[in-house]
Short mmCIF file of C-alpha atoms in Angstrom, two decimals:
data_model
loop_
_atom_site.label_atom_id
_atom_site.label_comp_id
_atom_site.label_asym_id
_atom_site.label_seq_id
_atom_site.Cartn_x
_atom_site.Cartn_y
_atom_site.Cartn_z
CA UNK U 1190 101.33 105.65 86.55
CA UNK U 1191 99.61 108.65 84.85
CA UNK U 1192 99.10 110.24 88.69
CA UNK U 1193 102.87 109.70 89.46
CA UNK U 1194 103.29 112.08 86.59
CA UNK U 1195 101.38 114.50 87.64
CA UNK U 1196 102.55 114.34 90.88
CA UNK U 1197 106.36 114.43 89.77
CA UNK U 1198 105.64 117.48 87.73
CA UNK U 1199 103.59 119.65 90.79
CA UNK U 1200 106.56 118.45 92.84
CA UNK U 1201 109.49 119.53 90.44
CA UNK U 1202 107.42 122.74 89.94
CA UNK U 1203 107.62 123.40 94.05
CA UNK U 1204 111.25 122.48 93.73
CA UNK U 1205 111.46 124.97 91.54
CA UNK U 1206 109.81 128.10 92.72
CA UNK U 1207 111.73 127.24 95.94
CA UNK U 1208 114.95 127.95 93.84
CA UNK U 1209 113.57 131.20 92.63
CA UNK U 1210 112.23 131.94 95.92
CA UNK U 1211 115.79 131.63 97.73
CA UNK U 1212 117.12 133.33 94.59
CA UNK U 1213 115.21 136.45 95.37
CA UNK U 1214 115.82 136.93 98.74
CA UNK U 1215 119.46 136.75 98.44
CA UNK U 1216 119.40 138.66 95.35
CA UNK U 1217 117.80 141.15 97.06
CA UNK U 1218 120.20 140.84 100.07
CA UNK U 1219 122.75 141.85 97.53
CA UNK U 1220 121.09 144.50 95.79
CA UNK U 1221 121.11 146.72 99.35
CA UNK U 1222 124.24 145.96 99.39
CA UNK U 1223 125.34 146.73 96.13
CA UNK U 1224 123.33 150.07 96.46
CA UNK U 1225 124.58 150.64 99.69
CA UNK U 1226 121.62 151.50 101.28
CA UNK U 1227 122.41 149.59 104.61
CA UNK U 1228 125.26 147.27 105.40
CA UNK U 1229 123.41 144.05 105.87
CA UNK U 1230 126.53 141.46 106.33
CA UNK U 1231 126.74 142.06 109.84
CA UNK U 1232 123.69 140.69 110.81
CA UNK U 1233 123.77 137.33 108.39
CA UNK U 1234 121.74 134.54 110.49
CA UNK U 1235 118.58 136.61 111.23
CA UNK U 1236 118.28 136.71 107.08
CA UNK U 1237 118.95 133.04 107.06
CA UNK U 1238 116.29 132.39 109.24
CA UNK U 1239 114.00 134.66 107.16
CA UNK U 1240 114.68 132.56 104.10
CA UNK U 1241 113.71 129.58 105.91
CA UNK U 1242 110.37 130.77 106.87
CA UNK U 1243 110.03 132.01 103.68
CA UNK U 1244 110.21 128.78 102.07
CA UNK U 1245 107.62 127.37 104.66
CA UNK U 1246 104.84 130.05 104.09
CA UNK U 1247 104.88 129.26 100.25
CA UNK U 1248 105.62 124.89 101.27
CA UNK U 1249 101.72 125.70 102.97
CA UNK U 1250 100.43 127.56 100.24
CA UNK U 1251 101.84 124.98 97.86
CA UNK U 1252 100.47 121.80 99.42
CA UNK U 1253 97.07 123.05 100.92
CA UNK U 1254 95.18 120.30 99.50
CA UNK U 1255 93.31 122.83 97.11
CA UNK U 1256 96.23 124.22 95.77
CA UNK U 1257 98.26 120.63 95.29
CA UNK U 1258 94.66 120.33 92.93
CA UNK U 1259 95.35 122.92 90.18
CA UNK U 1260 96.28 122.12 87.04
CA UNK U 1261 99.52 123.70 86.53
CA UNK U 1262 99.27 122.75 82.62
CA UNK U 1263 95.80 125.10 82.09
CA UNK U 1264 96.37 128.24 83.89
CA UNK U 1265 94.32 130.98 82.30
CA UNK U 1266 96.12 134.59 83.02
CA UNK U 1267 93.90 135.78 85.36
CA UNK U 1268 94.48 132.42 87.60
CA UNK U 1269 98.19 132.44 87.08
CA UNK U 1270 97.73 136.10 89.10
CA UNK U 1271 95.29 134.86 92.04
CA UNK U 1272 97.91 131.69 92.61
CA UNK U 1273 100.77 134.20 92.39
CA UNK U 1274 99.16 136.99 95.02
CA UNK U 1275 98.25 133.71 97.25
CA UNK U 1276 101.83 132.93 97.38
CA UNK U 1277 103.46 136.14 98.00
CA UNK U 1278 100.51 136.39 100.55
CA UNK U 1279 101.09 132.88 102.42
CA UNK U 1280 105.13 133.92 102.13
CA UNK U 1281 103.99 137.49 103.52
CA UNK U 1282 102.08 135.83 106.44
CA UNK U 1283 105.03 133.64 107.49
CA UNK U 1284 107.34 136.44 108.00
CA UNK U 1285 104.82 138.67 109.81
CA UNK U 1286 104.49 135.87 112.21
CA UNK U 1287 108.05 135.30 112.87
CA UNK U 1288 108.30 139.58 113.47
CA UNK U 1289 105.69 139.51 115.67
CA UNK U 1290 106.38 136.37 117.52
CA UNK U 1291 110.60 137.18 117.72
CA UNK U 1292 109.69 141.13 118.13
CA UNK U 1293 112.78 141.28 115.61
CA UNK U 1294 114.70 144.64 115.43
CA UNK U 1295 117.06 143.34 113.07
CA UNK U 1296 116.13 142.62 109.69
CA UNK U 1297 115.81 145.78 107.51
CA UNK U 1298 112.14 146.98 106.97
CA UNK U 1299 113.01 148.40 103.25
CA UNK U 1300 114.41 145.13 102.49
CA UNK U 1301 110.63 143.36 102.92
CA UNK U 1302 109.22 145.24 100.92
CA UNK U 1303 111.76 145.39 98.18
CA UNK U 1304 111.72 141.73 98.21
CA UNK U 1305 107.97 140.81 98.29
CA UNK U 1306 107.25 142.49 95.16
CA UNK U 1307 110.46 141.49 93.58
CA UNK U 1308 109.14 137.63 94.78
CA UNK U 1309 105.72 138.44 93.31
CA UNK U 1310 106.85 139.12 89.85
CA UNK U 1311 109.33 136.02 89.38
CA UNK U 1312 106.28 134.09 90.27
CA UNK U 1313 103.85 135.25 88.40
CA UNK U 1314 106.33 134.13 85.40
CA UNK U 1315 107.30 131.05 86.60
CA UNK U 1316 103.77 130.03 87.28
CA UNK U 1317 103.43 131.27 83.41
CA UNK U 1318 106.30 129.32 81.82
CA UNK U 1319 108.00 126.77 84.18
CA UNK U 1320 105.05 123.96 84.35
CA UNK U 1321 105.14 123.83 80.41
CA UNK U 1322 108.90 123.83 80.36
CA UNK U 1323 109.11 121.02 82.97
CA UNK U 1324 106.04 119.20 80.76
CA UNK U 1325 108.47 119.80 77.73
CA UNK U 1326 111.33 118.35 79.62
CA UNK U 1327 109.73 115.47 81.64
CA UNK U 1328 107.53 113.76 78.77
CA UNK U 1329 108.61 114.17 75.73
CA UNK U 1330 110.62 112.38 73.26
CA UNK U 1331 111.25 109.14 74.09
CA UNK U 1332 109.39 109.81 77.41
CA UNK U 1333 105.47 109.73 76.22
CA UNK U 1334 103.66 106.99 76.41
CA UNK U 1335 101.74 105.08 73.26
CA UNK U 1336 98.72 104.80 74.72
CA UNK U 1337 95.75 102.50 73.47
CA UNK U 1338 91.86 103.05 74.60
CA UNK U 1339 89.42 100.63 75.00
CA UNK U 1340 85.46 101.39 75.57
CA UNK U 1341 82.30 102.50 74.44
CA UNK U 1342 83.08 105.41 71.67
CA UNK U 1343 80.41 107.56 74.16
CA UNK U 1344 82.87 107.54 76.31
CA UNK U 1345 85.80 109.44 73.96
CA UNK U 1346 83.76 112.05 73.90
CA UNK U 1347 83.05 112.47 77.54
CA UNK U 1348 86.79 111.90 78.30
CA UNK U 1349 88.08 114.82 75.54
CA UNK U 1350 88.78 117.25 77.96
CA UNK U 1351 91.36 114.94 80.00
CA UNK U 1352 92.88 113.20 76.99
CA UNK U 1353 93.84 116.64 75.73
CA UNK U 1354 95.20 117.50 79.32
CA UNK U 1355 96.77 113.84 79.25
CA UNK U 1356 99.10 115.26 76.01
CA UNK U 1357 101.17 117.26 78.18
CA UNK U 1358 101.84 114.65 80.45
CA UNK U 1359 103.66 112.29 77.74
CA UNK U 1360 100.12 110.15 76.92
CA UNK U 1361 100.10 110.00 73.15
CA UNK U 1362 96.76 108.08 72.49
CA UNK U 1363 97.48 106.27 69.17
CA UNK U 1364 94.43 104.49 68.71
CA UNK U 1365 90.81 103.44 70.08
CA UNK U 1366 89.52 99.72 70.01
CA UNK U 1367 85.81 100.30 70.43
CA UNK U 1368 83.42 98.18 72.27
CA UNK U 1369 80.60 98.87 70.45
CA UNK U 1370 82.44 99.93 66.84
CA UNK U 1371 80.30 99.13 63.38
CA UNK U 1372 83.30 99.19 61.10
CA UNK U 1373 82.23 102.54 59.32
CA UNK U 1374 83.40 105.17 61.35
CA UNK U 1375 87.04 105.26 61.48
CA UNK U 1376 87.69 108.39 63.63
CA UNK U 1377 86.27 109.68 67.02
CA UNK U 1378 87.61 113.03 68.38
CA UNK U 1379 90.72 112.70 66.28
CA UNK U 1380 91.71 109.46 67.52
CA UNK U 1381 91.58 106.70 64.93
CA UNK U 1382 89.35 103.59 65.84
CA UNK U 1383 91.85 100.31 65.10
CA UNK U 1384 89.96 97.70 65.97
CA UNK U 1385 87.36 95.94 68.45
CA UNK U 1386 87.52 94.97 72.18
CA UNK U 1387 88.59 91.01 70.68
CA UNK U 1388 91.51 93.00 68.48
CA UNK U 1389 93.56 93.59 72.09
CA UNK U 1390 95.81 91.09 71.68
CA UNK U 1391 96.77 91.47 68.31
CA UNK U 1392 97.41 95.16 68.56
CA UNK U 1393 99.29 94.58 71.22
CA UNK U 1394 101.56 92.69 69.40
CA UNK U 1395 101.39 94.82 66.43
CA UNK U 1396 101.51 98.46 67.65
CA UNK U 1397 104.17 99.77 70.06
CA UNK U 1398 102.06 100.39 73.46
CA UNK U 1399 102.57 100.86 76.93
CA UNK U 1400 99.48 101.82 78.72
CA UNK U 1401 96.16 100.64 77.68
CA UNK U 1402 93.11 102.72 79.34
CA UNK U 1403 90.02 101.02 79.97
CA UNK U 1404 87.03 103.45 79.44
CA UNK U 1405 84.71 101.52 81.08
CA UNK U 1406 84.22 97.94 83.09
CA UNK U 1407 82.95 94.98 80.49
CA UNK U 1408 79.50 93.62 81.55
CA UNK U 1409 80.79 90.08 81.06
CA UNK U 1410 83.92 88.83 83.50
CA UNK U 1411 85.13 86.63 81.25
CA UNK U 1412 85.95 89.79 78.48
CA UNK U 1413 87.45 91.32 81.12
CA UNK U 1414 89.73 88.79 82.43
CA UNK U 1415 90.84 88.58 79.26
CA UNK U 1416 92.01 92.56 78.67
CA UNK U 1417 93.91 91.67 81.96
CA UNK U 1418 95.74 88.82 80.50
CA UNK U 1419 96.39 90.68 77.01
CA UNK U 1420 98.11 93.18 78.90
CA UNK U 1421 99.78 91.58 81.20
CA UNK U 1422 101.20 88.85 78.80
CA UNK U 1423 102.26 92.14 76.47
CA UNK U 1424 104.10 93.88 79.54
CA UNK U 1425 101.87 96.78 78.89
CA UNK U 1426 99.96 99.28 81.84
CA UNK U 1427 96.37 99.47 82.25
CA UNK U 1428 94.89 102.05 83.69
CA UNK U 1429 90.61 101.68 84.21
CA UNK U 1430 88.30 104.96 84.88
CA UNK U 1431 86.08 103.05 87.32
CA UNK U 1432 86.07 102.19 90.93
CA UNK U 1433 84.94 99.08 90.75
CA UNK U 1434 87.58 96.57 92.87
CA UNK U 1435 85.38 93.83 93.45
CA UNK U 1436 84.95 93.54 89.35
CA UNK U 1437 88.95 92.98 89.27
CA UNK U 1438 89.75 90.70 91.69
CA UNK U 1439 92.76 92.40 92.04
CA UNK U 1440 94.42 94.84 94.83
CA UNK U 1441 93.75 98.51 93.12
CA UNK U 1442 94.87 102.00 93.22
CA UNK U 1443 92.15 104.68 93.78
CA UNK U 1444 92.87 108.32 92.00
CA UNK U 1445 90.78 111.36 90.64
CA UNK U 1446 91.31 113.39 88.07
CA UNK U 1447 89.95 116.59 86.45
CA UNK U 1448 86.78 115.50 87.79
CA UNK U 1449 86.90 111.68 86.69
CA UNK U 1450 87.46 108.52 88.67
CA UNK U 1451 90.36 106.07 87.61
CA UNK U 1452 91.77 103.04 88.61
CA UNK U 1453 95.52 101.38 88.28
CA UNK U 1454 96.61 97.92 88.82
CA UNK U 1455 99.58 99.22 90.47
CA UNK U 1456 100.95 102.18 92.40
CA UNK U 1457 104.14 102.82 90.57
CA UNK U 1458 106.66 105.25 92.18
CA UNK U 1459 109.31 105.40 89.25
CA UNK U 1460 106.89 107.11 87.14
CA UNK U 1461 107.48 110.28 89.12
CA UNK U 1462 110.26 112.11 87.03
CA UNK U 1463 111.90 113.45 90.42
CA UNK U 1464 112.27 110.07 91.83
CA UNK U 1465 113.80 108.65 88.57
CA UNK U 1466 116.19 111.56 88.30
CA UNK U 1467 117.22 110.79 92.06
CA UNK U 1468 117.55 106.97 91.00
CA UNK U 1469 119.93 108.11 88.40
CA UNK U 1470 122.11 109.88 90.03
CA UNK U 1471 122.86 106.85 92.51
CA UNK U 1472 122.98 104.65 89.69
CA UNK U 1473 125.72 106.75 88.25
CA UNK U 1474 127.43 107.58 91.52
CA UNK U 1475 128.06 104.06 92.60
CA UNK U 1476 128.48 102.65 88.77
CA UNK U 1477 131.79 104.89 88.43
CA UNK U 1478 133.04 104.09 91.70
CA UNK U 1479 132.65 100.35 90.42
CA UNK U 1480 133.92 101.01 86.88
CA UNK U 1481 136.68 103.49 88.24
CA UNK U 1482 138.09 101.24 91.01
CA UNK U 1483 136.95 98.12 91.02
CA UNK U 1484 137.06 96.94 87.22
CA UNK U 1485 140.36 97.46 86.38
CA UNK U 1486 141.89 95.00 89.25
CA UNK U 1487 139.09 92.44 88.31
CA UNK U 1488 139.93 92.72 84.58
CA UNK U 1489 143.71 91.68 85.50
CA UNK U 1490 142.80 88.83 87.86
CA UNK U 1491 140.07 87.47 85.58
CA UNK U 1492 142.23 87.88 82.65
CA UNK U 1493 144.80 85.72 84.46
CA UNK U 1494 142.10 82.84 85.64
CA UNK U 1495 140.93 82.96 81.64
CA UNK U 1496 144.50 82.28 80.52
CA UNK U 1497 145.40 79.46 83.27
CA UNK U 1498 142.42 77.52 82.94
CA UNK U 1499 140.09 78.34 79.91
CA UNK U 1500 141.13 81.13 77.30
CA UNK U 1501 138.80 82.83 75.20
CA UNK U 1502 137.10 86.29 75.29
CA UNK U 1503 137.63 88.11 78.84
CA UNK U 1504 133.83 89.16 78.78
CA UNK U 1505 130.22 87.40 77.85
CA UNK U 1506 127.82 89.43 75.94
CA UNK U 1507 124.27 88.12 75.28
CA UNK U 1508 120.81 90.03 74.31
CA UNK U 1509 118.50 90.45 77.06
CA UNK U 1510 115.38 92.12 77.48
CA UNK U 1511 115.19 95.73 79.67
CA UNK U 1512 112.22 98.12 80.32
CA UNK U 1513 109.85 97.47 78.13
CA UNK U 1514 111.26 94.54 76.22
CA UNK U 1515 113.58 96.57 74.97
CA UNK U 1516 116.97 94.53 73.93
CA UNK U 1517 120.40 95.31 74.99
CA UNK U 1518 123.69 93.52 75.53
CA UNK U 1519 124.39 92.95 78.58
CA UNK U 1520 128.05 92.55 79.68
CA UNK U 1521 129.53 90.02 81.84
CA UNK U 1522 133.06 88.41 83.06
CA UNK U 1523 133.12 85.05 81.28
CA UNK U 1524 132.58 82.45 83.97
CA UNK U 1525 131.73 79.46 81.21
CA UNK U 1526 134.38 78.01 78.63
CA UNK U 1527 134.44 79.83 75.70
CA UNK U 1528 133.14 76.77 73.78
CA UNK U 1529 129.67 76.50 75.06
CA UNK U 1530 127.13 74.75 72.75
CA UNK U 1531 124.21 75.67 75.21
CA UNK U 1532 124.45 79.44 76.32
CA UNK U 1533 120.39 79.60 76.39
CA UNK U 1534 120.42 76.74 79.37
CA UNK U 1535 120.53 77.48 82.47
CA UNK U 1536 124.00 77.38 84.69
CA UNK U 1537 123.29 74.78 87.19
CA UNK U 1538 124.95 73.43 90.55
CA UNK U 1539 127.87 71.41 89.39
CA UNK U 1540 127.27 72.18 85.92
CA UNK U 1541 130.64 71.40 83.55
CA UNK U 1542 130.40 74.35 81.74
CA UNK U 1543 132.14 76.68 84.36
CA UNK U 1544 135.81 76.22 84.56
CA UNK U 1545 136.60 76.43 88.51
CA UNK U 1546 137.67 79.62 89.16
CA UNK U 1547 134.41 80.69 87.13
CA UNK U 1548 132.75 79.14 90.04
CA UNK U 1549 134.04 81.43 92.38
CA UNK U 1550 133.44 84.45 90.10
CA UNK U 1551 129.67 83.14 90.24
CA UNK U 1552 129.76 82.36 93.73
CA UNK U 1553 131.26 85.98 94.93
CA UNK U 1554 129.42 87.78 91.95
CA UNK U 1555 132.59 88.88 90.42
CA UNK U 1556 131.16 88.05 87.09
CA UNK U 1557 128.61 90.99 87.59
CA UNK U 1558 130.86 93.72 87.82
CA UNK U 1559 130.82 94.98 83.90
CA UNK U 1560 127.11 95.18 84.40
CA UNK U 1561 128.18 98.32 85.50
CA UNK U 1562 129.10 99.40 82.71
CA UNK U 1563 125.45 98.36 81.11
CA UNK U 1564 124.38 100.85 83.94
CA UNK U 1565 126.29 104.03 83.11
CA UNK U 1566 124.90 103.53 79.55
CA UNK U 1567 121.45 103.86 80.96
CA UNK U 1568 120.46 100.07 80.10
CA UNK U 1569 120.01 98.90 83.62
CA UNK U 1570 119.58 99.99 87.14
CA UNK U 1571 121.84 99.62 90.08
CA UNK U 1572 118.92 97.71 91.69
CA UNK U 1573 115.82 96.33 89.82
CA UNK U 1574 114.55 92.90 88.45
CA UNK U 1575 117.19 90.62 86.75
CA UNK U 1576 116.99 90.55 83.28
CA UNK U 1577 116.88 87.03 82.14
CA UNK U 1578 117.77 85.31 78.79
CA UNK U 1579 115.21 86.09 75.90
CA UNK U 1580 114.53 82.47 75.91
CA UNK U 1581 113.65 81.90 79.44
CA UNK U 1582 111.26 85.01 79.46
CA UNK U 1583 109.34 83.29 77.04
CA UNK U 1584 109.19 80.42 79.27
CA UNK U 1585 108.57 81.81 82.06
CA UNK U 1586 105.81 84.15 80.41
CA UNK U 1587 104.21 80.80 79.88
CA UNK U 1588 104.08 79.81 83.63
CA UNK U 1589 102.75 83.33 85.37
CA UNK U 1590 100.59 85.50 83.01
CA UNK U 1591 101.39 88.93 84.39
CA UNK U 1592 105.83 87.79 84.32
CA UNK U 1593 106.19 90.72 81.76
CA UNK U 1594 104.76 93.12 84.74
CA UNK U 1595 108.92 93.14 85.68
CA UNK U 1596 109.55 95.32 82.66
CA UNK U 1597 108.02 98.76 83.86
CA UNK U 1598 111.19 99.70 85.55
CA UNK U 1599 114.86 98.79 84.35
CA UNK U 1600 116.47 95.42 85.23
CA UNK U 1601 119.24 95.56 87.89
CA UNK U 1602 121.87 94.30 88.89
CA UNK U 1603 120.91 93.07 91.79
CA UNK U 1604 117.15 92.77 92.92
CA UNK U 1605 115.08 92.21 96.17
CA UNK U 1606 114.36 89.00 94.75
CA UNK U 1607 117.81 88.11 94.74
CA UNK U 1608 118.55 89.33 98.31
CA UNK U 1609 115.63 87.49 99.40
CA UNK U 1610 116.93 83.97 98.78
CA UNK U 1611 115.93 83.87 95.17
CA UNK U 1612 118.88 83.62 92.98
CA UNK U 1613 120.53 80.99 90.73
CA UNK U 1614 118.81 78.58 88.63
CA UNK U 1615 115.04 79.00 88.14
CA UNK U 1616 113.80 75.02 88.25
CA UNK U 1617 110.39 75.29 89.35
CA UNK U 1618 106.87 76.87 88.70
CA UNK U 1619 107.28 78.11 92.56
CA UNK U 1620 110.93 79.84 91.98
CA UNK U 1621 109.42 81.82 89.31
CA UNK U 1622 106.28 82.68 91.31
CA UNK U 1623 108.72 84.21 94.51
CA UNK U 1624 111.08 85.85 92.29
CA UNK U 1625 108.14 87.72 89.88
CA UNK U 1626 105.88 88.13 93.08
CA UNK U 1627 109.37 89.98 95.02
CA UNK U 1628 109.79 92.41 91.42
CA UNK U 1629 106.17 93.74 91.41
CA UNK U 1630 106.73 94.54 95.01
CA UNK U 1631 109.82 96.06 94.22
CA UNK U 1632 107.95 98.03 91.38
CA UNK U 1633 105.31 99.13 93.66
CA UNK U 1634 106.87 99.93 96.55
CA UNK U 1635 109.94 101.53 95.22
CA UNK U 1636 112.01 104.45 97.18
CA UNK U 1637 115.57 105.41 97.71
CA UNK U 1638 115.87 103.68 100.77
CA UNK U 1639 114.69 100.66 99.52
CA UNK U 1640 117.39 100.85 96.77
CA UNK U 1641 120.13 101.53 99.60
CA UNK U 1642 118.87 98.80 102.02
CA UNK U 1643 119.00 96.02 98.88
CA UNK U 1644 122.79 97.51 97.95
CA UNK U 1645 123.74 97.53 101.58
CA UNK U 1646 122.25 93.40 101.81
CA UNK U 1647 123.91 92.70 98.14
CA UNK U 1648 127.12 93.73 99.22
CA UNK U 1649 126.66 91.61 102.64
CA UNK U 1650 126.08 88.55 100.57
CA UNK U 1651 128.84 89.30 98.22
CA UNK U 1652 131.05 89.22 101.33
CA UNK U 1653 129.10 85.54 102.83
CA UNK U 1654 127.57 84.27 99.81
CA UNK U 1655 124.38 82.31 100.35
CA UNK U 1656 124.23 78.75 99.88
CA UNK U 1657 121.91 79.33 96.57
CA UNK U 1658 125.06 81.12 95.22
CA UNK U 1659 126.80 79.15 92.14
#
């Protein structure tokens, strides 16, 4: 999670200086002109090419696996200079090559070396001002993370360096529960000590927190089997700075740091800003086609099926749980009679609370549609684990300790659990096993094309609808 962070943010920053890259070679394209020094428009594509290559000698500079190291977030003046000569150097390099290898007549000699030191002073202050700026845009607000520790208080001090690097990634650390605490000392490195190592679980359901980092591995198994289940019962991250699988029992995720060695539970893909900004945008695009075109026709036919066989409100609205936990209302054609004396139970095959054309609103999904609308509010996701009824996530909860793991991202509308067979009513241990199991791999393995293959399969089975459709 905290990697994915730091990964979206080097990432956005390349994005970026890619912008202000282009921006300076056309700019000064124009600028000749402008001056009218040389007419340059009659030789277009050579320049085109240029910027291309230009963009590749600072993509290597950029990801040389040094480089991709730095962090972005500490950059002394004097570094901020060396990275900004290395770029205009690697960018330098790039187009020698392509002059040399192409023998190229063409492009104007004045207008390289206008525009390498024009490119070497836009990035000496974007390598100044944009990382913060992106740091100030990415994670804060309602975008850091409450972050509990729990460990040895030798370890704060060891670990001050990254926890005040952490800050400008979104971790807020609001407390310490110390392993080895005597109840006297109350503070350590400005982080207030709430509790001991036993205290997880009532914190947890005390304090708002999302990630929970785990200083060091517990000598006894059984202590730390129970952090796992504190935090996965809670729905909350936990992050480890160890390396020590076997201890877990548990399928890990190995990263480094500023010099330290950490450990995640889970690889999670959303956490990168870029790729959450890209699953926005097709959240939005396909939610207003849906709202725009398909929900007015649907409001007029299910209006008519309400008033011919049970009237009543043209829409159910019940309190779920999102990301997080968080409640919302989600929205949804009324498929049930409007008198319904259990809306907490579960709609079963056959069952005599749907009227029959709410069947076949059920059946064909119809009665999902205004869950768009719970999408363009930012409540939901296109794609992403269903959000169930408050009172069957505390059932379920019961059944599989780590169910609450299916709140790090935002419930869907549809899901890979549902396109994998596992929709309808929940009646076993087993059902909620597959469906949970299918949402942490979701979680995990998350990317854009994932999202479009699950739409693309939803939309098959809206057309068919599978047997375990009611």
């Amino acid at each position: 999670m905290i990697r994915s962070r730091e990964l979206g943010l080097f990432n956005a920053y390349s994005l970026a200086l890619v912008v202000i890259l282009t921006a300076c070679f056309w700019g000064t394209f124009f600028l000749l002109q402008l001056l009218g020094v040389r007419d340059l428009t009659q030789n277009l594509e050579p320049y085109i090419a240029y910027n291309l290559i230009s963009i590749g000698g600072l993509m290597l500079q950029l990801y040389d696996t040094d480089s991709s190291r730095v962090n972005l977030l500490a950059l002394d003046p004097l570094h901020n200079v060396q990275i900004s000569i290395r770029q205009v150097l690697h960018v330098a390099g790039a187009l020698t090559l392509m002059l040399v290898m192409t023998k190229d007549l063409v492009i104007s000699r004045l207008y390289l070396l206008l525009y390498l030191p024009i490119l070497g002073g836009f990035l000496l202050a974007a390598n100044a001002t944009i990382p913060r700026l992106l740091s100030r845009i990415f994670f804060t607000g309602n975008n850091q993370i409450p972050t509990l520790l729990v460990g040895r208080l030798a370890r704060v001090g060891r670990m001050r360096r990254w926890l005040r690097r952490m800050e400008s990634y979104g971790i807020h650390v609001v407390g310490l529960l110390a392993e080895d605490g005597n109840g006297r000392t109350k503070t350590i490195q400005r982080i207030p000590i709430v509790g001991q190592v036993e205290d997880l679980p009532d914190i947890l359901a005390k304090i708002r927190i999302e990630t929970v980092v785990l200083l060091d591995v517990p000598k006894e198994q059984a202590i730390l089997d129970q952090i796992i289940a504190a935090t996965d019962r809670a729905g909350v991250r936990m992050v480890v700075r160890n390396n020590l699988s076997e201890v877990f029992r548990h399928s890990l995720q190995f990263y480094r740091q500023f010099g330290m060695d950490f450990i995640a539970l889970r690889e999670e893909p959303l956490q990168d800003p870029l790729n959450r900004i890209l699953k926005r945008l097709l959240d939005i695009a396909l939610a207003l086609l849906a709202v725009i075109f398909l929900l007015p026709p649907l409001i007029l036919i299910v209006w008519l099926a309400h008033r011919a066989q049970s009237p009543g409100p043209l829409f159910f609205r019940q309190t779920r749980a999102g990301i997080q936990n968080r409640r919302f209302e989600i929205i949804k054609f009324r498929s049930m009679h409007a008198e319904n004396p259990n809306a907490a139970q579960q709609a079963t095959r056959d069952d005599q609370r749907v009227f029959t054309f709410g069947r076949l609103f059920r059946k064909c999904s119809i009665d999902e549609i205004p869950q768009f609308l719970n999408v363009l509010r930012g409540e939901m996701s296109i794609v992403g684990p269903r959000p169930h009824m408050l009172e069957h996530n505390q059932q379920f909860a019961k059944v599989l300790a780590h169910y609450h793991v299916r709140t790090f991202v935002k419930p869907g509308v549809t899901g890979l659990a549902q396109v994998r067979g596992f929709r309808g009513e929940a009646c076993s241990e087993d059902a909620i096993v597959k469906r949970v199991e299918c949402d942490v791999e979701y979680i995990e393995r998350w990317s854009i094309l994932l999202d479009l293959l699950i739409i693309v399969k939803t939309a098959g089975e809206v057309l068919r609808p599978p047997k375990s459709a009611y």
